[in-house]
Coordinates of C-alpha atoms in Angstrom, one line a residue:
M810 CA 16.7 -52.6 30.5
L811 CA 12.9 -53.8 29.1
L812 CA 12.1 -50.4 30.0
F813 CA 14.0 -48.2 28.4
R814 CA 12.9 -49.9 25.3
L815 CA 9.4 -48.0 25.2
L816 CA 9.4 -45.1 23.3
L817 CA 7.5 -43.4 26.1
S818 CA 5.2 -40.8 25.8
R819 CA 5.5 -36.9 26.7
Y820 CA 3.4 -38.0 29.9
T821 CA 5.5 -40.6 30.7
R822 CA 8.9 -39.2 30.7
V823 CA 7.2 -36.4 32.7
A824 CA 6.7 -39.0 35.3
V825 CA 9.9 -40.6 35.1
F826 CA 11.7 -37.6 35.9
S827 CA 9.6 -35.8 38.3
I828 CA 9.7 -39.7 40.7
Y829 CA 13.7 -39.6 39.7
S830 CA 13.3 -35.3 41.3
I831 CA 11.7 -36.9 44.5
V832 CA 13.9 -39.8 45.4
F833 CA 16.6 -37.7 44.9
L834 CA 15.4 -34.8 46.7
L835 CA 14.9 -36.9 50.4
L836 CA 18.6 -38.5 49.9
F837 CA 19.5 -34.2 49.7
F838 CA 17.5 -34.4 53.3
L839 CA 17.6 -37.8 54.4
L840 CA 22.1 -37.6 54.1
P841 CA 22.9 -34.4 54.3
S842 CA 27.0 -35.0 54.4
L843 CA 26.5 -37.3 51.2
S844 CA 24.7 -34.1 49.2
P845 CA 27.4 -33.0 46.6
L846 CA 27.6 -36.5 45.8
F847 CA 23.7 -37.1 45.2
F848 CA 23.9 -33.9 43.3
I849 CA 26.5 -35.3 41.0
L850 CA 25.0 -38.7 40.4
Y851 CA 21.5 -36.6 39.3
V852 CA 23.2 -34.5 36.7
V853 CA 24.8 -37.4 35.1
G854 CA 21.7 -39.5 35.0
I855 CA 19.5 -36.8 33.9
V856 CA 22.3 -36.6 31.0
V857 CA 22.0 -40.1 31.1
F858 CA 18.4 -40.6 30.6
V859 CA 18.8 -37.1 27.8
A860 CA 20.9 -39.6 25.7
F861 CA 19.9 -42.6 25.6
L862 CA 16.6 -40.9 23.9
N863 CA 18.5 -39.3 21.7
L864 CA 20.3 -42.1 20.8
F865 CA 17.1 -44.7 20.4
L866 CA 14.1 -41.7 20.0
S867 CA 16.0 -39.5 17.1
V868 CA 16.5 -40.8 13.6
G869 CA 20.1 -40.3 12.5
K870 CA 21.7 -37.2 10.0
N871 CA 22.8 -39.7 8.0
V872 CA 19.4 -42.1 7.3
F873 CA 17.4 -38.8 7.9
S874 CA 19.1 -36.9 5.2
S875 CA 18.5 -40.4 3.1
F876 CA 14.8 -40.1 3.5
V877 CA 14.3 -36.1 2.5
N878 CA 16.2 -37.0 -0.6
D879 CA 14.7 -40.4 -1.7
V880 CA 11.3 -40.6 0.0
L881 CA 9.7 -37.0 0.4
T882 CA 11.1 -34.7 -3.0
K883 CA 9.3 -38.0 -4.5
M884 CA 6.6 -37.3 -2.5
Y885 CA 4.4 -35.8 -5.0
D886 CA 5.0 -38.7 -7.5
F887 CA 3.0 -40.6 -5.6
P888 CA -0.4 -38.8 -5.1
K889 CA -3.0 -42.0 -5.1
L890 CA -3.5 -43.9 -1.7
K891 CA -2.3 -47.5 -3.3
D892 CA 0.5 -46.4 -3.7
F893 CA 1.5 -45.8 -0.5
S894 CA 3.5 -49.8 -0.3
Q895 CA 5.6 -48.3 -3.0
I896 CA 6.7 -45.8 -0.5
V897 CA 6.4 -47.8 2.7
K898 CA 9.3 -50.1 0.3
E899 CA 11.1 -47.2 0.3
V900 CA 11.6 -46.6 3.9
F901 CA 12.6 -50.5 4.9
G902 CA 16.1 -50.0 2.4
I903 CA 16.9 -46.5 3.9
V904 CA 16.5 -47.9 7.2
G905 CA 18.4 -51.0 5.9
L906 CA 16.2 -53.3 7.7
E907 CA 15.7 -56.1 6.1
H908 CA 12.6 -57.8 6.1
S909 CA 10.1 -60.3 4.0
S910 CA 6.2 -60.8 4.5
L911 CA 5.6 -57.4 4.3
F912 CA 1.7 -56.5 4.8
V913 CA 0.8 -52.7 4.4
F914 CA -3.0 -51.9 6.1
V915 CA -4.3 -48.3 5.7
D916 CA -7.8 -46.8 7.2
M917 CA -9.9 -46.0 4.3
G918 CA -12.0 -44.1 6.1
K919 CA -15.1 -46.9 6.1
G920 CA -14.4 -48.6 9.7
N921 CA -11.0 -50.7 9.0
Y922 CA -7.9 -51.3 7.7
E923 CA -7.8 -52.0 3.8
L924 CA -5.0 -54.0 3.1
L925 CA -2.6 -52.3 0.4
G926 CA 0.7 -53.7 0.2
G927 CA 1.6 -57.4 -0.4
N928 CA 0.1 -60.6 -1.7
K929 CA -3.1 -60.9 -1.1
T930 CA -3.5 -64.1 -2.8
N931 CA -1.6 -65.3 -0.2
V932 CA -3.4 -64.1 2.6
K933 CA -7.1 -64.4 3.8
M934 CA -7.2 -61.3 5.9
L935 CA -8.1 -58.4 3.9
E936 CA -8.8 -55.7 6.3
I937 CA -9.1 -55.6 9.9
G938 CA -12.2 -53.9 11.9
K939 CA -11.3 -51.0 13.2
R940 CA -13.3 -51.4 15.9
D941 CA -12.0 -54.8 16.8
F942 CA -7.9 -54.2 16.0
T943 CA -7.6 -53.1 20.2
L944 CA -4.3 -52.0 19.6
S945 CA -6.3 -49.2 17.8
D946 CA -8.6 -48.1 20.2
F947 CA -5.5 -48.5 23.2
I948 CA -2.9 -46.0 21.6
E949 CA -6.0 -43.3 20.4
T950 CA -7.4 -42.9 24.5
S951 CA -3.9 -44.0 26.5
K952 CA -1.8 -41.7 24.4
V953 CA 0.7 -43.4 24.0
R954 CA 3.0 -43.9 20.9
V955 CA 3.7 -47.7 20.7
P956 CA 6.7 -47.2 18.3
F957 CA 6.5 -51.2 17.2
V958 CA 5.3 -54.6 18.6
D959 CA 6.9 -58.0 18.4
L960 CA 5.7 -61.1 19.7
K961 CA 7.8 -60.5 22.6
N962 CA 5.7 -57.7 23.8
T963 CA 8.8 -56.0 25.0
T964 CA 6.8 -52.9 24.4
L965 CA 5.0 -54.2 27.8
L966 CA 1.3 -53.7 26.1
P967 CA -1.5 -54.7 28.3
Q968 CA -1.9 -58.4 27.7
S969 CA -5.5 -58.1 26.2
V970 CA -4.4 -55.6 24.3
F971 CA -1.0 -58.1 23.0
E972 CA -3.1 -61.1 22.6
D973 CA -5.6 -60.0 20.2
T974 CA -2.7 -57.9 18.4
K975 CA -0.6 -61.8 18.4
G976 CA -3.7 -63.4 17.0
V977 CA -3.5 -60.5 13.8
M978 CA -0.2 -61.1 12.9
R979 CA 0.2 -64.4 13.3
S980 CA -2.2 -64.9 10.9
L981 CA 0.0 -62.8 8.8
G982 CA 3.4 -64.6 8.9
A983 CA 5.0 -61.6 10.6
N984 CA 6.9 -61.2 13.3
L985 CA 6.9 -57.1 13.7
M986 CA 4.0 -54.6 13.4
V987 CA 4.7 -50.8 13.5
P988 CA 1.1 -48.6 13.7
I989 CA 1.4 -45.3 11.7
Y990 CA -0.5 -42.5 13.0
S991 CA -1.7 -39.2 13.2
P992 CA -0.8 -36.3 15.1
N993 CA -3.6 -36.4 17.4
F994 CA -2.9 -40.5 18.1
E995 CA -5.5 -41.9 15.0
V996 CA -3.8 -45.0 14.2
L997 CA -4.0 -44.1 10.3
G998 CA -2.3 -47.6 9.1
L999 CA -0.6 -50.9 10.1
V1000 CA 2.4 -52.1 8.3
F1001 CA 3.1 -56.0 9.4
F1002 CA 6.3 -57.6 8.3
S1003 CA 9.5 -60.6 9.0
C1004 CA 12.7 -60.0 10.7
T1005 CA 15.1 -61.7 11.9
K1006 CA 17.6 -60.7 14.6
P1007 CA 16.1 -56.7 14.0
R1008 CA 17.7 -54.3 15.2
L1009 CA 16.2 -52.2 18.2
K1010 CA 18.1 -48.3 16.5
K1011 CA 16.6 -49.6 12.9
L1012 CA 13.0 -50.1 14.7
F1013 CA 12.9 -46.7 16.2
Y1014 CA 14.0 -45.3 12.9
L1015 CA 11.0 -47.0 11.0
S1016 CA 8.2 -46.6 13.1
Q1017 CA 9.2 -42.8 13.1
L1018 CA 9.4 -42.7 9.5
L1019 CA 6.5 -44.5 8.6
N1020 CA 4.3 -41.6 10.8
I1021 CA 6.2 -38.9 9.1
V1022 CA 5.0 -40.2 5.4
G1023 CA 1.4 -42.0 7.0
I1024 CA 1.0 -37.2 7.9
M1025 CA 2.6 -36.8 4.4
F1026 CA 0.1 -38.8 2.7
K1027 CA -2.7 -37.6 4.5
A1028 CA -2.0 -34.0 3.9
L1029 CA -1.9 -34.9 -0.1
N1030 CA -4.8 -36.7 -0.5
E1031 CA -7.3 -34.2 1.6
A1032 CA -5.4 -31.7 -0.7
E1033 CA -6.5 -34.5 -3.5
R1034 CA -9.8 -34.9 -1.6
K1035 CA -10.4 -30.8 -1.7
K1036 CA -9.7 -30.6 -5.0
A1037 CA -11.8 -32.8 -6.1
F1038 CA -15.0 -31.5 -4.0
E1039 CA -14.2 -27.7 -4.9
E1040 CA -14.3 -29.0 -8.9
D1041 CA -17.8 -30.5 -7.9
I1042 CA -18.8 -27.8 -6.7
R1043 CA -17.6 -25.7 -9.4
I1044 CA -19.7 -28.5 -11.5
A1045 CA -23.1 -28.2 -9.8
S1046 CA -22.4 -24.2 -9.7
Q1047 CA -22.8 -24.6 -13.2
I1048 CA -25.2 -26.8 -14.3
Q1049 CA -27.5 -24.6 -11.0
E1050 CA -26.9 -21.0 -12.9
K1051 CA -28.3 -22.9 -16.1
L1052 CA -31.5 -23.5 -14.0
V1053 CA -32.2 -20.3 -13.6
P1054 CA -33.9 -18.3 -16.6
T1055 CA -31.2 -16.0 -18.3
K1056 CA -33.8 -15.1 -20.9
Y1057 CA -36.7 -13.2 -19.1
T1058 CA -40.2 -12.5 -20.7
T1059 CA -41.3 -9.8 -22.2
N1060 CA -44.1 -9.5 -24.1
R1061 CA -47.9 -7.1 -25.0
W1062 CA -48.5 -7.6 -21.1
F1063 CA -46.0 -7.3 -19.5
E1064 CA -41.8 -7.1 -19.3
S1065 CA -39.9 -9.3 -16.5
Y1066 CA -36.2 -9.3 -15.8
G1067 CA -35.1 -10.9 -12.8
I1068 CA -31.0 -11.9 -10.8
Y1069 CA -29.8 -14.3 -8.2
I1070 CA -26.9 -13.5 -6.0
P1071 CA -25.7 -16.7 -3.9
A1072 CA -24.0 -16.5 -1.4
Y1073 CA -21.5 -19.2 -1.8
N1074 CA -21.1 -20.9 -4.5
I1075 CA -24.4 -23.0 -4.5
G1076 CA -27.8 -21.0 -3.3
G1077 CA -31.0 -22.7 -1.6
D1078 CA -33.1 -19.5 -3.4
Y1079 CA -35.7 -21.0 -6.5
L1080 CA -36.6 -18.9 -9.3
D1081 CA -38.7 -19.7 -12.2
L1082 CA -41.8 -18.0 -15.1
I1083 CA -43.1 -20.7 -16.7
E1084 CA -46.0 -20.3 -20.1
R1085 CA -48.9 -22.6 -19.9
R1086 CA -52.0 -21.6 -22.7
N1087 CA -51.6 -17.9 -22.2
N1088 CA -51.2 -18.5 -18.2
F1089 CA -48.1 -17.2 -17.0
F1090 CA -46.7 -18.6 -13.4
F1091 CA -44.0 -16.6 -11.3
A1092 CA -42.2 -18.0 -8.7
I1093 CA -39.6 -17.7 -5.9
G1094 CA -38.3 -19.8 -3.2
D1095 CA -35.9 -20.3 -0.2
V1096 CA -35.2 -23.5 1.1
S1097 CA -33.7 -23.8 4.8
G1098 CA -30.0 -24.2 5.3
K1099 CA -27.4 -23.4 2.7
G1100 CA -24.4 -24.8 -0.3
V1101 CA -25.1 -28.1 -1.6
S1102 CA -27.9 -29.9 0.5
A1103 CA -30.6 -26.4 0.1
G1104 CA -29.0 -26.2 -3.9
L1105 CA -30.3 -29.9 -4.6
V1106 CA -33.5 -29.0 -3.1
S1107 CA -33.8 -25.9 -4.6
I1108 CA -33.0 -28.1 -8.1
M1109 CA -35.5 -30.5 -7.5
V1110 CA -38.3 -28.0 -7.2
K1111 CA -37.7 -26.5 -9.9
A1112 CA -37.8 -30.2 -11.4
M1113 CA -41.2 -30.9 -10.0
L1114 CA -42.9 -27.7 -11.0
N1115 CA -41.6 -27.4 -14.5
S1116 CA -42.3 -31.3 -15.6
A1117 CA -46.3 -30.5 -13.3
D1118 CA -48.8 -29.9 -15.4
V1119 CA -49.9 -26.9 -13.8
S1120 CA -53.2 -24.1 -14.8
L1121 CA -55.0 -22.0 -12.7
S1122 CA -56.7 -25.3 -11.9
S1123 CA -54.1 -27.2 -10.9
F1124 CA -53.0 -24.2 -8.9
L1125 CA -53.4 -25.4 -5.5
R1126 CA -52.8 -29.3 -6.6
V1127 CA -49.1 -29.0 -7.9
A1128 CA -48.3 -26.5 -4.1
K1129 CA -49.9 -29.1 -2.2
N1130 CA -47.9 -31.7 -4.1
I1131 CA -44.7 -30.2 -3.9
N1132 CA -45.6 -30.4 0.3
R1133 CA -46.0 -33.9 0.3
N1134 CA -42.8 -35.0 -1.6
I1135 CA -40.4 -32.4 0.2
Y1136 CA -42.2 -34.0 3.7
R1137 CA -41.7 -37.3 2.7
W1138 CA -38.0 -36.9 1.3
F1139 CA -36.7 -35.1 3.8
Y1140 CA -39.0 -35.3 6.9
D1141 CA -37.4 -37.2 10.5
E1142 CA -39.5 -37.4 13.6
E1143 CA -36.1 -36.5 15.8
S1144 CA -35.8 -33.2 13.3
I1145 CA -37.0 -31.3 10.8
L1146 CA -33.9 -32.2 7.7
T1147 CA -35.7 -29.3 6.0
F1148 CA -38.3 -26.8 4.4
L1149 CA -39.3 -24.7 1.1
T1150 CA -40.7 -21.2 2.1
L1151 CA -41.8 -20.7 -1.3
F1152 CA -44.3 -17.3 -4.1
F1153 CA -46.3 -19.5 -6.8
A1154 CA -48.5 -17.3 -8.7
C1155 CA -50.1 -17.3 -11.8
Y1156 CA -51.1 -13.9 -13.7
T1157 CA -53.6 -14.8 -16.8
P1158 CA -54.6 -11.9 -19.4
S1159 CA -57.9 -13.0 -20.3
T1160 CA -59.0 -11.9 -16.6
R1161 CA -56.2 -10.2 -15.9
K1162 CA -55.9 -11.2 -12.3
L1163 CA -53.1 -12.3 -10.5
H1164 CA -53.5 -15.6 -7.9
Y1165 CA -50.9 -16.7 -6.1
V1166 CA -50.0 -18.7 -3.1
N1167 CA -47.6 -17.4 -0.5
A1168 CA -46.1 -20.5 1.2
G1169 CA -44.7 -19.1 4.9
H1170 CA -42.7 -16.5 2.2
V1171 CA -41.6 -13.4 3.0
P1172 CA -44.9 -11.0 1.5
C1173 CA -44.2 -9.7 -1.7
V1174 CA -44.8 -6.4 -2.9
L1175 CA -47.2 -4.7 -5.5
L1176 CA -46.7 -1.4 -6.5
R1177 CA -49.7 0.1 -8.0
G1178 CA -49.3 4.2 -8.4
S1179 CA -48.5 5.3 -5.6
E1180 CA -50.2 2.5 -3.5
T1181 CA -47.7 -0.4 -1.9
I1182 CA -50.0 -4.0 -1.9
L1183 CA -47.8 -6.4 0.4
L1184 CA -48.3 -10.0 -0.3
H1185 CA -48.7 -11.8 2.5
S1186 CA -48.3 -15.3 3.0
T1187 CA -51.5 -17.5 2.9
S1188 CA -50.0 -20.8 4.2
R1189 CA -47.4 -22.8 6.7
P1190 CA -43.9 -23.8 4.6
L1191 CA -43.8 -26.6 2.7
G1192 CA -42.6 -30.1 3.9
L1193 CA -43.2 -29.3 7.6
F1194 CA -46.7 -31.1 7.8
E1195 CA -47.8 -34.1 6.1
S1196 CA -51.3 -32.0 5.3
I1197 CA -51.3 -28.5 4.9
D1198 CA -54.2 -25.6 3.9
I1199 CA -52.9 -23.8 1.4
R1200 CA -55.2 -20.9 1.0
K1201 CA -55.2 -19.2 -2.7
E1202 CA -55.5 -15.0 -2.7
S1203 CA -56.7 -12.8 -6.0
V1204 CA -55.8 -9.3 -6.5
E1205 CA -56.2 -7.6 -9.7
I1206 CA -53.8 -5.7 -12.0
G1207 CA -54.0 -2.3 -13.6
K1208 CA -51.6 -1.3 -16.4
G1209 CA -48.6 0.2 -15.1
D1210 CA -48.8 -2.0 -11.7
V1211 CA -45.5 -3.7 -10.5
L1212 CA -45.3 -6.8 -8.9
M1213 CA -41.8 -7.5 -7.2
L1214 CA -40.8 -11.5 -5.7
Y1215 CA -38.2 -11.6 -3.7
T1216 CA -36.1 -13.5 -1.0
D1217 CA -36.0 -13.1 3.2
G1218 CA -31.8 -12.3 2.1
L1219 CA -32.1 -8.9 0.5
I1220 CA -34.4 -7.3 3.8
E1221 CA -32.4 -9.5 5.7
Q1222 CA -29.0 -8.1 5.3
I1223 CA -27.2 -6.8 7.7
D1224 CA -25.0 -3.4 7.3
E1225 CA -21.7 -3.1 9.2
R1226 CA -24.2 -1.3 12.5
G1227 CA -25.9 -4.1 12.7
R1228 CA -28.9 -2.5 10.4
E1229 CA -31.3 -4.3 8.7
F1230 CA -31.8 -3.7 5.5
G1231 CA -35.6 -3.7 5.5
I1232 CA -38.8 -3.6 3.8
S1233 CA -39.5 -0.3 4.6
R1234 CA -36.4 0.7 2.4
L1235 CA -37.2 -1.2 -0.1
K1236 CA -40.6 0.2 -0.6
E1237 CA -39.5 3.3 -0.5
L1238 CA -36.7 2.4 -3.2
L1239 CA -39.5 0.6 -5.3
S1240 CA -42.0 3.1 -4.9
S1241 CA -38.8 6.0 -6.4
M1242 CA -38.5 3.6 -9.8
K1243 CA -41.6 2.5 -10.7
D1244 CA -41.5 4.5 -14.0
E1245 CA -38.1 2.3 -15.3
K1246 CA -37.8 -0.6 -16.4
P1247 CA -37.5 -3.7 -14.7
V1248 CA -33.9 -3.8 -16.0
D1249 CA -32.8 -1.0 -14.2
I1250 CA -35.0 -2.1 -11.3
V1251 CA -33.4 -4.8 -10.7
N1252 CA -29.8 -4.0 -11.4
S1253 CA -30.0 -0.2 -9.0
L1254 CA -31.6 -2.0 -6.1
V1255 CA -28.5 -4.6 -6.5
R1256 CA -26.2 -2.1 -6.4
R1257 CA -27.9 -0.2 -3.3
L1258 CA -28.1 -3.4 -1.5
K1259 CA -24.3 -4.6 -2.6
D1260 CA -23.5 -1.8 -1.0
F1261 CA -25.0 -1.4 1.9
S1262 CA -23.7 -4.4 3.0
Q1263 CA -20.3 -3.1 1.4
D1264 CA -20.0 -6.7 -0.7
R1265 CA -20.9 -8.9 2.0
L1266 CA -23.7 -10.8 1.8
N1267 CA -24.3 -12.5 4.4
D1268 CA -27.3 -15.1 2.0
D1269 CA -28.2 -15.5 -1.1
V1270 CA -30.4 -13.1 -3.1
C1271 CA -33.1 -13.7 -5.9
L1272 CA -35.3 -11.1 -7.1
L1273 CA -37.4 -10.6 -9.8
V1274 CA -39.2 -7.6 -10.9
V1275 CA -42.5 -8.2 -13.2
K1276 CA -44.0 -4.5 -15.0
F1277 CA -47.5 -5.0 -16.3
K1278 CA -48.2 -3.7 -19.7

């Protein structure tokens, strides 16, 4: 009868049924004259086995009805994991299992099971290491749902696993323990308690109901974490929006306008316009990767540029400092964590010259009459190497010239046929709009891009147009 006390896994039941069938098949061949009798015994055996499983492994209708009414209907009143022990106590009451010394341990995602319920002042064991608790590893690897463990080892655990579990139970003064599983056999929690002469059927009920509660709480906590994460993303997105210029400079030397469209809530592109002592600095960058990590790096780059004493003489030094800081903060010997492409330009109205560095960024465009000049890369991207050679280039600026800074999300956008927006299309569109105001140029390009991509951007898009007077 001991074997029938096992909560057999699906694979064990299949194995038992297969062996049972093979035995009767051999009897049919060896004693054909008694085959009708063997067939009747075979069918009766199956019926008894199924009935026994239903009796011991399925929760009765009355118990399950009480469980739904008393626990599941209140589940959303217990959104916090710390309230899990209260739900466990209610399940014990529904099953009708009298107990004492109840302790509830739950996996908090820190590599151990932490004590939530029970009198913490009377017990030294406030947590159980997952790696040290061999029962957890046994369940996850064997895929066998052990319904409970008692000090008599009636569930036939391997001796080494049982001895380890028994030691924990005795240290807590408990003679029974019920593990709580996730659908993929991950052990979510452990419930230790003492009970004199527990009925086997009630222990199975308790195991099933606690596992339902465990799955419900896991889903609720994941929903709460997702909600909190989405709120953090929303706030981070708002912070990043405030760091993007909203008022673009218009003065007697030039007129400017820009836009930043993240493909996700938070993007990794960087756009800025800085004024220092009648010199104007235009910056646009693209951090490798997407989402929160890229957004954080772009915010750090903005902080570095805006806090630096940037001038025409310190122009290259500031760019090298950004490279050194990104390398120092994010370089890893095994992999490149992040890097930055950056177009950084300084316009001096007194000389009508634009000085720039292009650190691995896409070539920005200078439109001069009917001529289109591409401002190509002058160095490697920032953050890949501790020290790099950065070359500064200069170009004369004439009245009516148009400078356009952008990120690769613009020209690398793909349409439904797999074609890129491309730099040739950009040059052609920009040439056709050279007499328009920067705000009109930007808005027109954004409309063309959205029509091209059918409003499905696959990367962040950043644009800055400067029209010189």
